[in-house]
GROMACS .gro file of C-alpha atoms in nm:
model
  364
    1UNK     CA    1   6.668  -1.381  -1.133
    2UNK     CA    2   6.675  -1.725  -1.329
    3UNK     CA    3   6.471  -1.721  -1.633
    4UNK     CA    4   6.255  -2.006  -1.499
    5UNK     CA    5   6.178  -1.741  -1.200
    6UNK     CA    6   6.099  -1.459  -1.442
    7UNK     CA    7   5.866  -1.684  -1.635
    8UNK     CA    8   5.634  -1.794  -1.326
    9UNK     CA    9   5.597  -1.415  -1.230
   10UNK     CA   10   5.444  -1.363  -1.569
   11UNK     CA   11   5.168  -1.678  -1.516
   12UNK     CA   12   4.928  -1.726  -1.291
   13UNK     CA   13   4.915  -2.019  -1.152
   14UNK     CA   14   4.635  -1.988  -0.836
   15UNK     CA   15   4.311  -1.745  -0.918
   16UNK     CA   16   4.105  -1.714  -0.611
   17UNK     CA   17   3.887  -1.408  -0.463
   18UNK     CA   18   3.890  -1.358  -0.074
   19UNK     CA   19   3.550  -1.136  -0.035
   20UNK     CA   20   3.652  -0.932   0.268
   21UNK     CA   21   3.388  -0.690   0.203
   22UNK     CA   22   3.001  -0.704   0.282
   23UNK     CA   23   2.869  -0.498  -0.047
   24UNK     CA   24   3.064  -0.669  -0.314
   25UNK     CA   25   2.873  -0.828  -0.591
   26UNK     CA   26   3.059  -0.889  -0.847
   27UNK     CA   27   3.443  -0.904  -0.876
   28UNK     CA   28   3.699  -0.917  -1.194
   29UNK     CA   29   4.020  -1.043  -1.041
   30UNK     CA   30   4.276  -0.860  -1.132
   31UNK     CA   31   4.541  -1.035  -1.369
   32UNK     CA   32   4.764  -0.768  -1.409
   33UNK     CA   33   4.829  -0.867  -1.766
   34UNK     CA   34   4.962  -1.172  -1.688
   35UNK     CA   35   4.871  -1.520  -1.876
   36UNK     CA   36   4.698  -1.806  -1.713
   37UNK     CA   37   4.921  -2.090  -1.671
   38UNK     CA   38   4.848  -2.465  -1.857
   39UNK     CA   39   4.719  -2.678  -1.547
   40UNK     CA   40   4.607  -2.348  -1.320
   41UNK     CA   41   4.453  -2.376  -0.993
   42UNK     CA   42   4.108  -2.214  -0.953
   43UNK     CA   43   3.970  -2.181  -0.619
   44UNK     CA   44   3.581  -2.068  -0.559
   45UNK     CA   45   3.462  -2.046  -0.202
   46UNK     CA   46   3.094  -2.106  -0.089
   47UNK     CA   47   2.848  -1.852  -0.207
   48UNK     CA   48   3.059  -1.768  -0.545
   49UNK     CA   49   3.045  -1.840  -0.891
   50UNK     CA   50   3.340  -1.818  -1.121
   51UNK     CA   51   3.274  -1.691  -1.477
   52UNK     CA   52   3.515  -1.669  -1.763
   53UNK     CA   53   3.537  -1.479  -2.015
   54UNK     CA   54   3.710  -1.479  -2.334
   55UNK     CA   55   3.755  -1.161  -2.609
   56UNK     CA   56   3.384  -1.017  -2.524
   57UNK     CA   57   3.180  -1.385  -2.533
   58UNK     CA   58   3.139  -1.602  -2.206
   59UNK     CA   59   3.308  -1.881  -2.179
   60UNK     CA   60   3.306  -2.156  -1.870
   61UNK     CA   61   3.139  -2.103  -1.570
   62UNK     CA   62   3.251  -2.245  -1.213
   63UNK     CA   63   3.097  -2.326  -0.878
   64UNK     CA   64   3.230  -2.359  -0.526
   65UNK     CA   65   3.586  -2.595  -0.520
   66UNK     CA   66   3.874  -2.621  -0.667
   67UNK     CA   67   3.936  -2.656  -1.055
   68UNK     CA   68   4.253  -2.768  -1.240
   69UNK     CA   69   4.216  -2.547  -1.568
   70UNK     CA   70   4.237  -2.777  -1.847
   71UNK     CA   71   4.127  -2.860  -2.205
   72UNK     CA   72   3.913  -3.106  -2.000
   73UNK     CA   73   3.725  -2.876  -1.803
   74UNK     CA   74   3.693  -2.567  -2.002
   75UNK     CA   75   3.543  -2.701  -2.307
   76UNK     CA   76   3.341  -2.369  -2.407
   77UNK     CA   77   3.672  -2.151  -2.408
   78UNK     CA   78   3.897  -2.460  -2.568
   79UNK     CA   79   3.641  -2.374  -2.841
   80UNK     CA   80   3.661  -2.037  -2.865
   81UNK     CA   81   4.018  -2.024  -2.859
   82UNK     CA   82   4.023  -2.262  -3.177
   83UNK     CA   83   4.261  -2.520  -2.947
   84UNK     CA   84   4.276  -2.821  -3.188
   85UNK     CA   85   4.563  -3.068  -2.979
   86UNK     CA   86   4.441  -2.913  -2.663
   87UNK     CA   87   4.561  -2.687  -2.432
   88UNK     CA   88   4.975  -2.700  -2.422
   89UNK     CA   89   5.050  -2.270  -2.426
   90UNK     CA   90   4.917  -1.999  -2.129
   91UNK     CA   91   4.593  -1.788  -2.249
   92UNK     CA   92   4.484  -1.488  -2.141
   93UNK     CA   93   4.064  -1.437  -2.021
   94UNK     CA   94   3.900  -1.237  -1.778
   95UNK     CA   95   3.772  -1.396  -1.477
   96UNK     CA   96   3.457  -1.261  -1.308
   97UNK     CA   97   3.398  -1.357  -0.925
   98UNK     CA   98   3.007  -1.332  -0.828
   99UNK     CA   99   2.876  -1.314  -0.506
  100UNK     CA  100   2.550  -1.528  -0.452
  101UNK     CA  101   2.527  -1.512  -0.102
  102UNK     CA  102   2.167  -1.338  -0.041
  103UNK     CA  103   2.190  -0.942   0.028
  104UNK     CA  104   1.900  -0.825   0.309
  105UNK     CA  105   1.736  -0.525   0.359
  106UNK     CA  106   1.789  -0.355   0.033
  107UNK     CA  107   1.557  -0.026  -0.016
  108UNK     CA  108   1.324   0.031  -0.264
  109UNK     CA  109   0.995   0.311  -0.326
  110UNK     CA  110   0.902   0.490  -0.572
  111UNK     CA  111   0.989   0.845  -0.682
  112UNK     CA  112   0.684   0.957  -0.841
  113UNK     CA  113   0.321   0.851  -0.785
  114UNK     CA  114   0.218   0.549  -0.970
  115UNK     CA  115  -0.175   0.552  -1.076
  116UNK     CA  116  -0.362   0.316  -0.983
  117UNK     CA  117  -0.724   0.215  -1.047
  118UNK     CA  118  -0.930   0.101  -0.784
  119UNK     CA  119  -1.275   0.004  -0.765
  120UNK     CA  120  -1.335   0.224  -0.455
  121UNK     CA  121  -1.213   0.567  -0.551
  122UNK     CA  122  -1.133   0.510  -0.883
  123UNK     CA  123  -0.795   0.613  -1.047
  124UNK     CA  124  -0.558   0.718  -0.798
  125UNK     CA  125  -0.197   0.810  -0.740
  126UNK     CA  126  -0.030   0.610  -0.455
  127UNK     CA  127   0.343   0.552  -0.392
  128UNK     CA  128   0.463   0.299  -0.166
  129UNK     CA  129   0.816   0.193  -0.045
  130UNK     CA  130   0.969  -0.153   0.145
  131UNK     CA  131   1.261  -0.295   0.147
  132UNK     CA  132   1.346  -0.615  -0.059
  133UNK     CA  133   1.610  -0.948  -0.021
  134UNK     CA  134   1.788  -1.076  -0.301
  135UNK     CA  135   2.041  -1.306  -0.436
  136UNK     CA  136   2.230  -1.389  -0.772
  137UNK     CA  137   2.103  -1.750  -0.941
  138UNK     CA  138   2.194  -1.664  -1.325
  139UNK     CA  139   2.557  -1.565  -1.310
  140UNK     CA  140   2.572  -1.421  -1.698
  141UNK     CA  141   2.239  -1.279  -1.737
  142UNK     CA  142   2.396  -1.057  -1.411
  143UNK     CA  143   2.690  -0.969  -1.561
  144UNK     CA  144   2.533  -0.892  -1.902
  145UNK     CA  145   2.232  -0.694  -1.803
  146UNK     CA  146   2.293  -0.528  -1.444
  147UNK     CA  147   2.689  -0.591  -1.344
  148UNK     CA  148   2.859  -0.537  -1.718
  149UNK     CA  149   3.213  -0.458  -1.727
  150UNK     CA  150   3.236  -0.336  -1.355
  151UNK     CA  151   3.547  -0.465  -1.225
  152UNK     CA  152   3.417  -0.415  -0.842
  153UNK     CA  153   3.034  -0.389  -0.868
  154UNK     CA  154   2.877  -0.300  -0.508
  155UNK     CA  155   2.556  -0.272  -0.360
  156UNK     CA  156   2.488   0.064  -0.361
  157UNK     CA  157   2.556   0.025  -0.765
  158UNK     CA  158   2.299  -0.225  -0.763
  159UNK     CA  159   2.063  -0.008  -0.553
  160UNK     CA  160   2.077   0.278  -0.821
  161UNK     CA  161   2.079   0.073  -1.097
  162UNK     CA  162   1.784  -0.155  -1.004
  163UNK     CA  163   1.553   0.083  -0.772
  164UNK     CA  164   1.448   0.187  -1.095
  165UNK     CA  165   1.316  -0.171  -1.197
  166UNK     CA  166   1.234  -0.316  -0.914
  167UNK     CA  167   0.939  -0.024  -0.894
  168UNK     CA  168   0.825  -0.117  -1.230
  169UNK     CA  169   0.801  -0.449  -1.180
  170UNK     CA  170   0.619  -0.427  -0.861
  171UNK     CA  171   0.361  -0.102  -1.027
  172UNK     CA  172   0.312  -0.428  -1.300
  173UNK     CA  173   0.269  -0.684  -1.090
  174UNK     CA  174   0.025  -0.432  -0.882
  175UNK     CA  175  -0.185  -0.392  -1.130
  176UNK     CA  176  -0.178  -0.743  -1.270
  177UNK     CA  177  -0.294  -0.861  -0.922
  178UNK     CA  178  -0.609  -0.573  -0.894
  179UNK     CA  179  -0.570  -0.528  -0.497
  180UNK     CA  180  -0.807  -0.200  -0.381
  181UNK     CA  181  -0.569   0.013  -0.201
  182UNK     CA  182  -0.798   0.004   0.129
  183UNK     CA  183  -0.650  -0.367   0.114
  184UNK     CA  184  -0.279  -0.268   0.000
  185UNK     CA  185  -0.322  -0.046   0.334
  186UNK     CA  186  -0.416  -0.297   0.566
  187UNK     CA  187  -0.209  -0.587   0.460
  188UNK     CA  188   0.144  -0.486   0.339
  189UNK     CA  189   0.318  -0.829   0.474
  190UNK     CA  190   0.095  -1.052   0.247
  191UNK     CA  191   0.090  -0.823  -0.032
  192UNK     CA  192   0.481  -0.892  -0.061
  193UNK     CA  193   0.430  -1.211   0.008
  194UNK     CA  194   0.145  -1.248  -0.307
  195UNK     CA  195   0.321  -1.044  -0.521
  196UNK     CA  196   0.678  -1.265  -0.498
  197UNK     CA  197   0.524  -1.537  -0.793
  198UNK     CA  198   0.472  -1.240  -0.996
  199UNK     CA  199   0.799  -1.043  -0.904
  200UNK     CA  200   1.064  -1.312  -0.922
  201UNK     CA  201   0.982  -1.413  -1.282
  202UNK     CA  202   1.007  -1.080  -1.445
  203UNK     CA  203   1.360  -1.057  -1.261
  204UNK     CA  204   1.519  -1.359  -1.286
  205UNK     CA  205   1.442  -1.356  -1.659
  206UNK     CA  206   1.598  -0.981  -1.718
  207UNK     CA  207   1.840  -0.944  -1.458
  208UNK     CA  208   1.927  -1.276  -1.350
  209UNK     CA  209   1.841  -1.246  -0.954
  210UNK     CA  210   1.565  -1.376  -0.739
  211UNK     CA  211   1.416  -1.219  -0.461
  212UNK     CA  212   1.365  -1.427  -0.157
  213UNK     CA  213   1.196  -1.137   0.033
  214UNK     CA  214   0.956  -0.843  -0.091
  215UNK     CA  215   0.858  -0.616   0.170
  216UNK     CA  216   0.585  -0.335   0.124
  217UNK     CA  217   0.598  -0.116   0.441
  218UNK     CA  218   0.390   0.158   0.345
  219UNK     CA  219   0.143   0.332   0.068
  220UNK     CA  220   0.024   0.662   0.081
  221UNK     CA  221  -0.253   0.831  -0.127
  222UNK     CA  222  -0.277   1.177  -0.199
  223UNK     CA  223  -0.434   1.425   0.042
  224UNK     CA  224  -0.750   1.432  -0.063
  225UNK     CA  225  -0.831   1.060  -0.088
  226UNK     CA  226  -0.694   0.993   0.249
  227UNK     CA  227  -0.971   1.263   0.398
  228UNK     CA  228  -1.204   1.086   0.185
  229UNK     CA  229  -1.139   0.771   0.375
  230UNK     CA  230  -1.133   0.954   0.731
  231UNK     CA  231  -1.469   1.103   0.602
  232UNK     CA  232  -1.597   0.742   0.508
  233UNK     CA  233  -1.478   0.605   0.826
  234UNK     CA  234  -1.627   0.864   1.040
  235UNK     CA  235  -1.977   0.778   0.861
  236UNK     CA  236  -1.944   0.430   0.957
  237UNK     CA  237  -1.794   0.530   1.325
  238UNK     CA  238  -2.165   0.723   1.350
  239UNK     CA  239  -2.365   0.450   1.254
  240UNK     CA  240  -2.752   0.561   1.279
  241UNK     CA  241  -2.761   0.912   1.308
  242UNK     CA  242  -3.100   0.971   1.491
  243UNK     CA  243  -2.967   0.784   1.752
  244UNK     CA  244  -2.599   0.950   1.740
  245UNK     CA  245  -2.849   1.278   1.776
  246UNK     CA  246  -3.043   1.130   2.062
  247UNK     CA  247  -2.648   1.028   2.225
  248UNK     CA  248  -2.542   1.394   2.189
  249UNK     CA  249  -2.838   1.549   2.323
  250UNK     CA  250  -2.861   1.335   2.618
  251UNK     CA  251  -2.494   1.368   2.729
  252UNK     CA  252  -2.487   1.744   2.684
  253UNK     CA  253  -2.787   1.825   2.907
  254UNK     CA  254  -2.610   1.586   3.148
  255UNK     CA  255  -2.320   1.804   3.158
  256UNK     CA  256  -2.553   2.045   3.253
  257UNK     CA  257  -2.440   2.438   3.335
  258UNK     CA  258  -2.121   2.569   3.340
  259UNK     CA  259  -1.936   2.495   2.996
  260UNK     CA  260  -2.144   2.251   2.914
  261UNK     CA  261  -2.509   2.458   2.875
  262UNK     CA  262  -2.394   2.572   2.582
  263UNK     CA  263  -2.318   2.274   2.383
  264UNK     CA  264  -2.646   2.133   2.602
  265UNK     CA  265  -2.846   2.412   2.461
  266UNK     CA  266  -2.733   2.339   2.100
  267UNK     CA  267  -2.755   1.948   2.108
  268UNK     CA  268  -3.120   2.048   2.263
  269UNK     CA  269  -3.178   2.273   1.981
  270UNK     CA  270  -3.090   2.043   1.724
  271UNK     CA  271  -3.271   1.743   1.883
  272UNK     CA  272  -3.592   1.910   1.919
  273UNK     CA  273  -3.576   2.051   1.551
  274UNK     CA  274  -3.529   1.747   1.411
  275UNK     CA  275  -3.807   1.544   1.650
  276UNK     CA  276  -4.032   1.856   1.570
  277UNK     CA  277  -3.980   1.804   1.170
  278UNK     CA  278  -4.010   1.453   1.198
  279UNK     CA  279  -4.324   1.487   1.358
  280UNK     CA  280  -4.475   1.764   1.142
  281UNK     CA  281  -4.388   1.524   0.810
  282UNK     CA  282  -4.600   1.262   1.012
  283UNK     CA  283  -4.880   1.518   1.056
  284UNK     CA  284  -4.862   1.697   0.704
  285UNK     CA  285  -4.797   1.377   0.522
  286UNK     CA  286  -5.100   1.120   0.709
  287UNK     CA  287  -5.454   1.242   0.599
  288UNK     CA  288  -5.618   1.289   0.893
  289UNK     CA  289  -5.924   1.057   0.875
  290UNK     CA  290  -6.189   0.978   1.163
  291UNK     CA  291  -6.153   0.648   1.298
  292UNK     CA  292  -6.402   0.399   1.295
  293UNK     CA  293  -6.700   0.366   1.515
  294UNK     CA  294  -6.668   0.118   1.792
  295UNK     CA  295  -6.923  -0.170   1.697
  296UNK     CA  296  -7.294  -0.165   1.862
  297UNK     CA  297  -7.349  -0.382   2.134
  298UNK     CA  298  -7.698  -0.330   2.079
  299UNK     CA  299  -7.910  -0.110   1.891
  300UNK     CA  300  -7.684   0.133   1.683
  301UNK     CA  301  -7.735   0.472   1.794
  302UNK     CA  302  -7.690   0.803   1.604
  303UNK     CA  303  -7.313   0.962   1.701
  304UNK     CA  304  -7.383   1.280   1.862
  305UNK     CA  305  -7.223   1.597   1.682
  306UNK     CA  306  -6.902   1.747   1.805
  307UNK     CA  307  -7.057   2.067   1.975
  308UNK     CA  308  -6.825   2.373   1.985
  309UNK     CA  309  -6.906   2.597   2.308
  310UNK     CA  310  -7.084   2.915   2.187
  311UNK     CA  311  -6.885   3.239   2.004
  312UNK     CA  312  -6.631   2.961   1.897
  313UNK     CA  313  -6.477   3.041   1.567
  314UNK     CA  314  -6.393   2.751   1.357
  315UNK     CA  315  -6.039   2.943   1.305
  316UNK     CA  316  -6.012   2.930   1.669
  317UNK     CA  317  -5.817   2.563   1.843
  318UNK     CA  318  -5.843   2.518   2.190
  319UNK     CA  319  -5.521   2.363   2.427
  320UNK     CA  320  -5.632   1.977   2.303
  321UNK     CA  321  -5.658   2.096   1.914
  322UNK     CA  322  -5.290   2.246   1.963
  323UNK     CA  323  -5.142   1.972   2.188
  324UNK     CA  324  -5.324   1.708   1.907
  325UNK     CA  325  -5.133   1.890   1.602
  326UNK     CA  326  -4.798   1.897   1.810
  327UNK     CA  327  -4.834   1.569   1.926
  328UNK     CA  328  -4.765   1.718   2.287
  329UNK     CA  329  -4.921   1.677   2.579
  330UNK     CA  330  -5.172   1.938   2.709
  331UNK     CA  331  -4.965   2.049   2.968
  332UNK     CA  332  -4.658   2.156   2.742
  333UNK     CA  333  -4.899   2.362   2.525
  334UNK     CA  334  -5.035   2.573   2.847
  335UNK     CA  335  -4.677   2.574   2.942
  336UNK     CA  336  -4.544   2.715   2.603
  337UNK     CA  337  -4.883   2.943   2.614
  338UNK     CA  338  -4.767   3.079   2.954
  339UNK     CA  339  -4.410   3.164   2.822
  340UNK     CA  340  -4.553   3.377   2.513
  341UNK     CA  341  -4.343   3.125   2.275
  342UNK     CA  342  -4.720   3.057   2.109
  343UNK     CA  343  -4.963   3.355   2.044
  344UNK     CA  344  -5.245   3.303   2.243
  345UNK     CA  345  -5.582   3.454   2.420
  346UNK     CA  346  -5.659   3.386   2.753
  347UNK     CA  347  -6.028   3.421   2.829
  348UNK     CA  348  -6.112   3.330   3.209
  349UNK     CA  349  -5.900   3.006   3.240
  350UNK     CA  350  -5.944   2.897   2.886
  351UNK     CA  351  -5.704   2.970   2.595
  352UNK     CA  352  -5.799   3.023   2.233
  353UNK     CA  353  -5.547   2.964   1.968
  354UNK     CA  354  -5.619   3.077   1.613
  355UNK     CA  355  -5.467   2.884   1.337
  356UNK     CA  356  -5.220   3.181   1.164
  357UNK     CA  357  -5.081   3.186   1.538
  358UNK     CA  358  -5.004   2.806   1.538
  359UNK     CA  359  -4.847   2.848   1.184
  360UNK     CA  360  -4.616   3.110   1.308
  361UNK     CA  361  -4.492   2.909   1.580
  362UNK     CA  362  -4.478   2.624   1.386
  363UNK     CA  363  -4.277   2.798   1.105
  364UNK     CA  364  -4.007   2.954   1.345
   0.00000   0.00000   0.00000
């Protein structure tokens, strides 16, 4: 081997990065200690960016094409070299290949519970995951703050370097934009959506990426809120609850016999309680007043006196006084009478009720 031969082995004369890979970032090409030659070819491909870098500092950066290295068209690392005449002798730097093609469907969630507060139930602890798109637009604040020294930086680097960040950013931006969970909940597509002016920002600024796509696909609250909620829905579900009563009753005593008579007897039960108490409030709570005498046609005449039969105690009600109190008709008080559920005397065909009796029955 010539030395002419032996000197182009130790130069590099073409530096280009085929990405046959779908998870590559970022990419250091590999110069095997070998000098970049005066009037090098650089070759960047769609969706790259070509970053140079020179003892630690960064020197010129490169889009998509092909570049002729040259004191021309690397100014930054002409000056940090110190090249006064130009560039006439091979140099060594470190070339950095970055991927900015945009990378879908990346994870994120959060490990612990982030609080919350909410002006529903408060302060509560939620955690929420989705899944987020992204791309590379600032080339050295990537490679300074996320990528570093990598020589092959992947995606699943990324993912456990930035899962981290991205959930801050997002708890931040959460609570910056004050949406009640019931709402996070119910619209996760447009809460990505709203929260993508607030995200991209904060990232593009630290970490030098933008996300075109912020997905939340779920929230969950702890146990006990979430039964709150099913409680509070169930309330609204019932609606007016006298008439989710009346519902009940009247489909249970439809069902009728058979497995039914015993939820009918309940629902029965518990309807005629609460009609009962309803109507003994009305009773006990409306002083009972005698209404008005109709107005004389004529000559006003004296309103004859309420005459009791004979031997009638005043402690003593009869089946109107009883069916009056109860706000029943007469025919359910002789009924009840009959069945023994009210304590009462039969004389001839006439019952007598006394007053303790009627409080007893009321009472049970």
């Amino acid at each position: 081997m010539g030395l002419i031969d032996y000197l182009k082995t130790q130069f590099l004369e073409i530096i280009e990065w085929s990405d046959d890979s779908r998870d590559t970032i970022s990419f250091r090409f590999p110069d095997l200690d070998k000098e970049i030659k005066n009037g090098a070819q650089l070759i960047v491909r769609e969706s790259q960016m070509a970053q140079f870098v020179y003892l630690g500092q960064f020197g010129d950066t490169f889009g998509p094409g092909k570049h002729t290295l040259t004191t021309d068209n690397i100014p930054i690392l002409s000056t940090l070299k110190g090249w006064k005449y130009g560039l006439h002798s091979p140099f060594k730097a470190d070339v950095y290949f970055v991927n900015t093609r945009l990378f879908t469907g990346n994870k994120w969630g959060t490990s612990n519970p982030i609080m919350m507060r909410d002006p529903d139930f408060g302060i509560v602890r939620a955690r929420a995951f989705g899944t987020f798109d992204f791309h590379v637009t600032d080339v050295r604040t990537f490679l300074k703050e996320v990528a570093g020294t990598d020589d092959h930086f992947r995606l699943d680097e990324f993912s456990d370097t930035m899962r981290s960040r991205i959930v801050s950013v997002f708890t931040d931006s959460l609570a910056a934009a004050k949406v009640p969970v019931l709402d996070v909940a119910a619209r996760y597509r447009e809460l990505g959506d709203a929260l993508l002016p607030t995200i991209n920002p904060a990232v593009t600024a630290k970490y030098g990426i933008e996300i075109s796509s912020f997905i939340v696909e779920n929230v969950s609250l702890p146990p006990e809120v979430e039964q709150a909620i099913d409680k509070r829905s169930s309330m609204a579900a019932v609606g007016n609850l006298n008439d989710y009563v009346k519902y009940q009753m009247a489909d249970a005593i439809g069902k009728g016999g058979g497995e039914g008579a015993g939820m009918a007897s309940t629902a029965a039960g518990l309807g005629a309680g609460l009609a009962m108490g309803q109507q003994l409030a009305a009773a006990f709570s409306t002083p009972q007043t005698t209404p008005p005498a109709a107005p004389p046609v004529a000559a006003p005449a004296a309103v004859p006196p309420v005459i009791r039969p004979a031997g009638v105690s005043p402690e003593l009600l009869g089946v109107s006084d009883v069916a009056k109190v109860l706000g029943v008709s007469d025919e359910d008080v002789l009924a009840t009478l009959e069945k023994g559920e009210i304590k009462g005397k039969k004389i001839g065909s006439t019952w007598r009720v006394t007053k303790s009796a009627l409080d007893d029955f009321l009472k049970s």
